[in-house]
Amino acid sequence: QVQAVESGGGLVQPGGSLRLSCAASGSIKSITTMGWYRQAPGKERDLVAAITSGGSTNYGDSVKGRFIISRDNAKRTVYLQMNSLKPEDTAVYYCNAQGWTSNWVNYDTWGQGTQVTVSS
């Protein structure tokens, strides 16, 4: 089994910054892609940002230029630096990890989610 655990959510004022972290653990052989998704009340879960093991990144249009995704492969951890936060960034943020277990079984694992609220 593979688990992903997020941390770093909270309440921040508009224009502020917040950093999320997500660590993957378990019977991991490799992690190909790690990413962040978010879901606001009444809306679908959307991609925020994703990063491959080689460092290639992909961002949702609404966060380009404001958010930065990075990862530490040795620590099996992905980070999301969120700057210039807006009220519309308010959502539950979910970590996702994809790859192969030590038994060469493909996995696609979600974290439990962390709340980010942007409000004055």
GROMACS .gro file of C-alpha atoms in nm:
model
  120
    1GLN     CA    1   0.000   0.000   0.000
    2VAL     CA    2   0.101   0.358  -0.066
    3GLN     CA    3  -0.014   0.653   0.142
    4ALA     CA    4   0.004   1.027   0.083
    5VAL     CA    5  -0.025   1.270   0.373
    6GLU     CA    6  -0.071   1.645   0.325
    7SER     CA    7   0.014   1.926   0.563
    8GLY     CA    8   0.028   2.303   0.562
    9GLY     CA    9  -0.327   2.418   0.498
   10GLY     CA   10  -0.498   2.694   0.691
   11LEU     CA   11  -0.646   3.041   0.684
   12VAL     CA   12  -0.464   3.322   0.502
   13GLN     CA   13  -0.555   3.674   0.397
   14PRO     CA   14  -0.591   3.770   0.030
   15GLY     CA   15  -0.250   3.842  -0.118
   16GLY     CA   16  -0.080   3.617   0.131
   17SER     CA   17   0.122   3.300   0.086
   18LEU     CA   18   0.097   2.943   0.203
   19ARG     CA   19   0.307   2.631   0.148
   20LEU     CA   20   0.162   2.282   0.128
   21SER     CA   21   0.360   1.961   0.165
   22CYS     CA   22   0.275   1.602   0.085
   23ALA     CA   23   0.482   1.298   0.173
   24ALA     CA   24   0.432   0.958   0.014
   25SER     CA   25   0.515   0.642   0.202
   26GLY     CA   26   0.472   0.265   0.180
   27SER     CA   27   0.592  -0.004  -0.056
   28ILE     CA   28   0.716   0.235  -0.320
   29LYS     CA   29   0.941   0.136  -0.605
   30SER     CA   30   0.902   0.461  -0.793
   31ILE     CA   31   0.691   0.776  -0.802
   32THR     CA   32   0.635   0.894  -1.158
   33THR     CA   33   0.407   1.192  -1.100
   34MET     CA   34   0.308   1.389  -0.792
   35GLY     CA   35   0.047   1.660  -0.805
   36TRP     CA   36  -0.202   1.882  -0.633
   37TYR     CA   37  -0.572   1.906  -0.707
   38ARG     CA   38  -0.838   2.115  -0.540
   39GLN     CA   39  -1.211   2.099  -0.494
   40ALA     CA   40  -1.432   2.386  -0.387
   41PRO     CA   41  -1.787   2.327  -0.256
   42GLY     CA   42  -2.021   2.234  -0.538
   43LYS     CA   43  -1.741   2.211  -0.793
   44GLU     CA   44  -1.536   1.935  -0.953
   45ARG     CA   45  -1.187   1.843  -0.845
   46ASP     CA   46  -0.942   2.026  -1.073
   47LEU     CA   47  -0.572   2.007  -1.138
   48VAL     CA   48  -0.366   2.273  -0.962
   49ALA     CA   49  -0.017   2.155  -1.053
   50ALA     CA   50   0.174   1.835  -1.123
   51ILE     CA   51   0.540   1.742  -1.151
   52THR     CA   52   0.715   1.437  -1.292
   53SER     CA   53   1.016   1.261  -1.146
   54GLY     CA   54   1.225   1.439  -1.407
   55GLY     CA   55   1.100   1.781  -1.299
   56SER     CA   56   0.855   1.859  -1.579
   57THR     CA   57   0.566   2.066  -1.450
   58ASN     CA   58   0.208   2.137  -1.551
   59TYR     CA   59  -0.015   2.407  -1.398
   60GLY     CA   60  -0.381   2.488  -1.408
   61ASP     CA   61  -0.450   2.813  -1.591
   62SER     CA   62  -0.587   2.991  -1.284
   63VAL     CA   63  -0.266   2.946  -1.081
   64LYS     CA   64   0.002   3.004  -1.344
   65GLY     CA   65   0.250   3.267  -1.230
   66ARG     CA   66   0.131   3.247  -0.867
   67PHE     CA   67   0.189   2.888  -0.755
   68ILE     CA   68   0.508   2.685  -0.775
   69ILE     CA   69   0.528   2.307  -0.747
   70SER     CA   70   0.848   2.128  -0.651
   71ARG     CA   71   0.950   1.788  -0.523
   72ASP     CA   72   1.224   1.620  -0.327
   73ASN     CA   73   1.261   1.271  -0.473
   74ALA     CA   74   1.480   1.148  -0.190
   75LYS     CA   75   1.214   1.247   0.063
   76ARG     CA   76   0.925   1.137  -0.162
   77THR     CA   77   0.770   1.475  -0.093
   78VAL     CA   78   0.598   1.730  -0.312
   79TYR     CA   79   0.550   2.096  -0.222
   80LEU     CA   80   0.312   2.364  -0.342
   81GLN     CA   81   0.415   2.723  -0.279
   82MET     CA   82   0.106   2.939  -0.316
   83ASN     CA   83   0.158   3.314  -0.354
   84SER     CA   84  -0.076   3.607  -0.419
   85LEU     CA   85  -0.364   3.401  -0.289
   86LYS     CA   86  -0.718   3.499  -0.384
   87PRO     CA   87  -1.052   3.415  -0.223
   88GLU     CA   88  -1.129   3.193  -0.522
   89ASP     CA   89  -0.832   2.973  -0.426
   90THR     CA   90  -1.035   2.859  -0.125
   91ALA     CA   91  -1.080   2.482  -0.151
   92VAL     CA   92  -0.977   2.147  -0.015
   93TYR     CA   93  -0.639   2.065  -0.165
   94TYR     CA   94  -0.559   1.701  -0.239
   95CYS     CA   95  -0.223   1.543  -0.304
   96ASN     CA   96  -0.192   1.273  -0.569
   97ALA     CA   97   0.094   1.029  -0.626
   98GLN     CA   98   0.128   0.781  -0.911
   99GLY     CA   99   0.389   0.518  -0.973
  100TRP     CA  100   0.487   0.158  -0.906
  101THR     CA  101   0.503  -0.041  -0.585
  102SER     CA  102   0.793  -0.264  -0.492
  103ASN     CA  103   0.586  -0.552  -0.636
  104TRP     CA  104   0.550  -0.366  -0.964
  105VAL     CA  105   0.184  -0.286  -0.914
  106ASN     CA  106   0.071   0.048  -1.049
  107TYR     CA  107  -0.076   0.283  -0.789
  108ASP     CA  108  -0.272   0.609  -0.800
  109THR     CA  109  -0.301   0.738  -0.443
  110TRP     CA  110  -0.484   1.037  -0.295
  111GLY     CA  111  -0.426   1.212   0.031
  112GLN     CA  112  -0.703   1.297   0.275
  113GLY     CA  113  -0.707   1.664   0.175
  114THR     CA  114  -0.617   1.985   0.353
  115GLN     CA  115  -0.837   2.294   0.374
  116VAL     CA  116  -0.708   2.623   0.238
  117THR     CA  117  -0.921   2.929   0.312
  118VAL     CA  118  -0.839   3.272   0.173
  119SER     CA  119  -1.037   3.538   0.351
  120SER     CA  120  -0.997   3.872   0.524
   0.00000   0.00000   0.00000
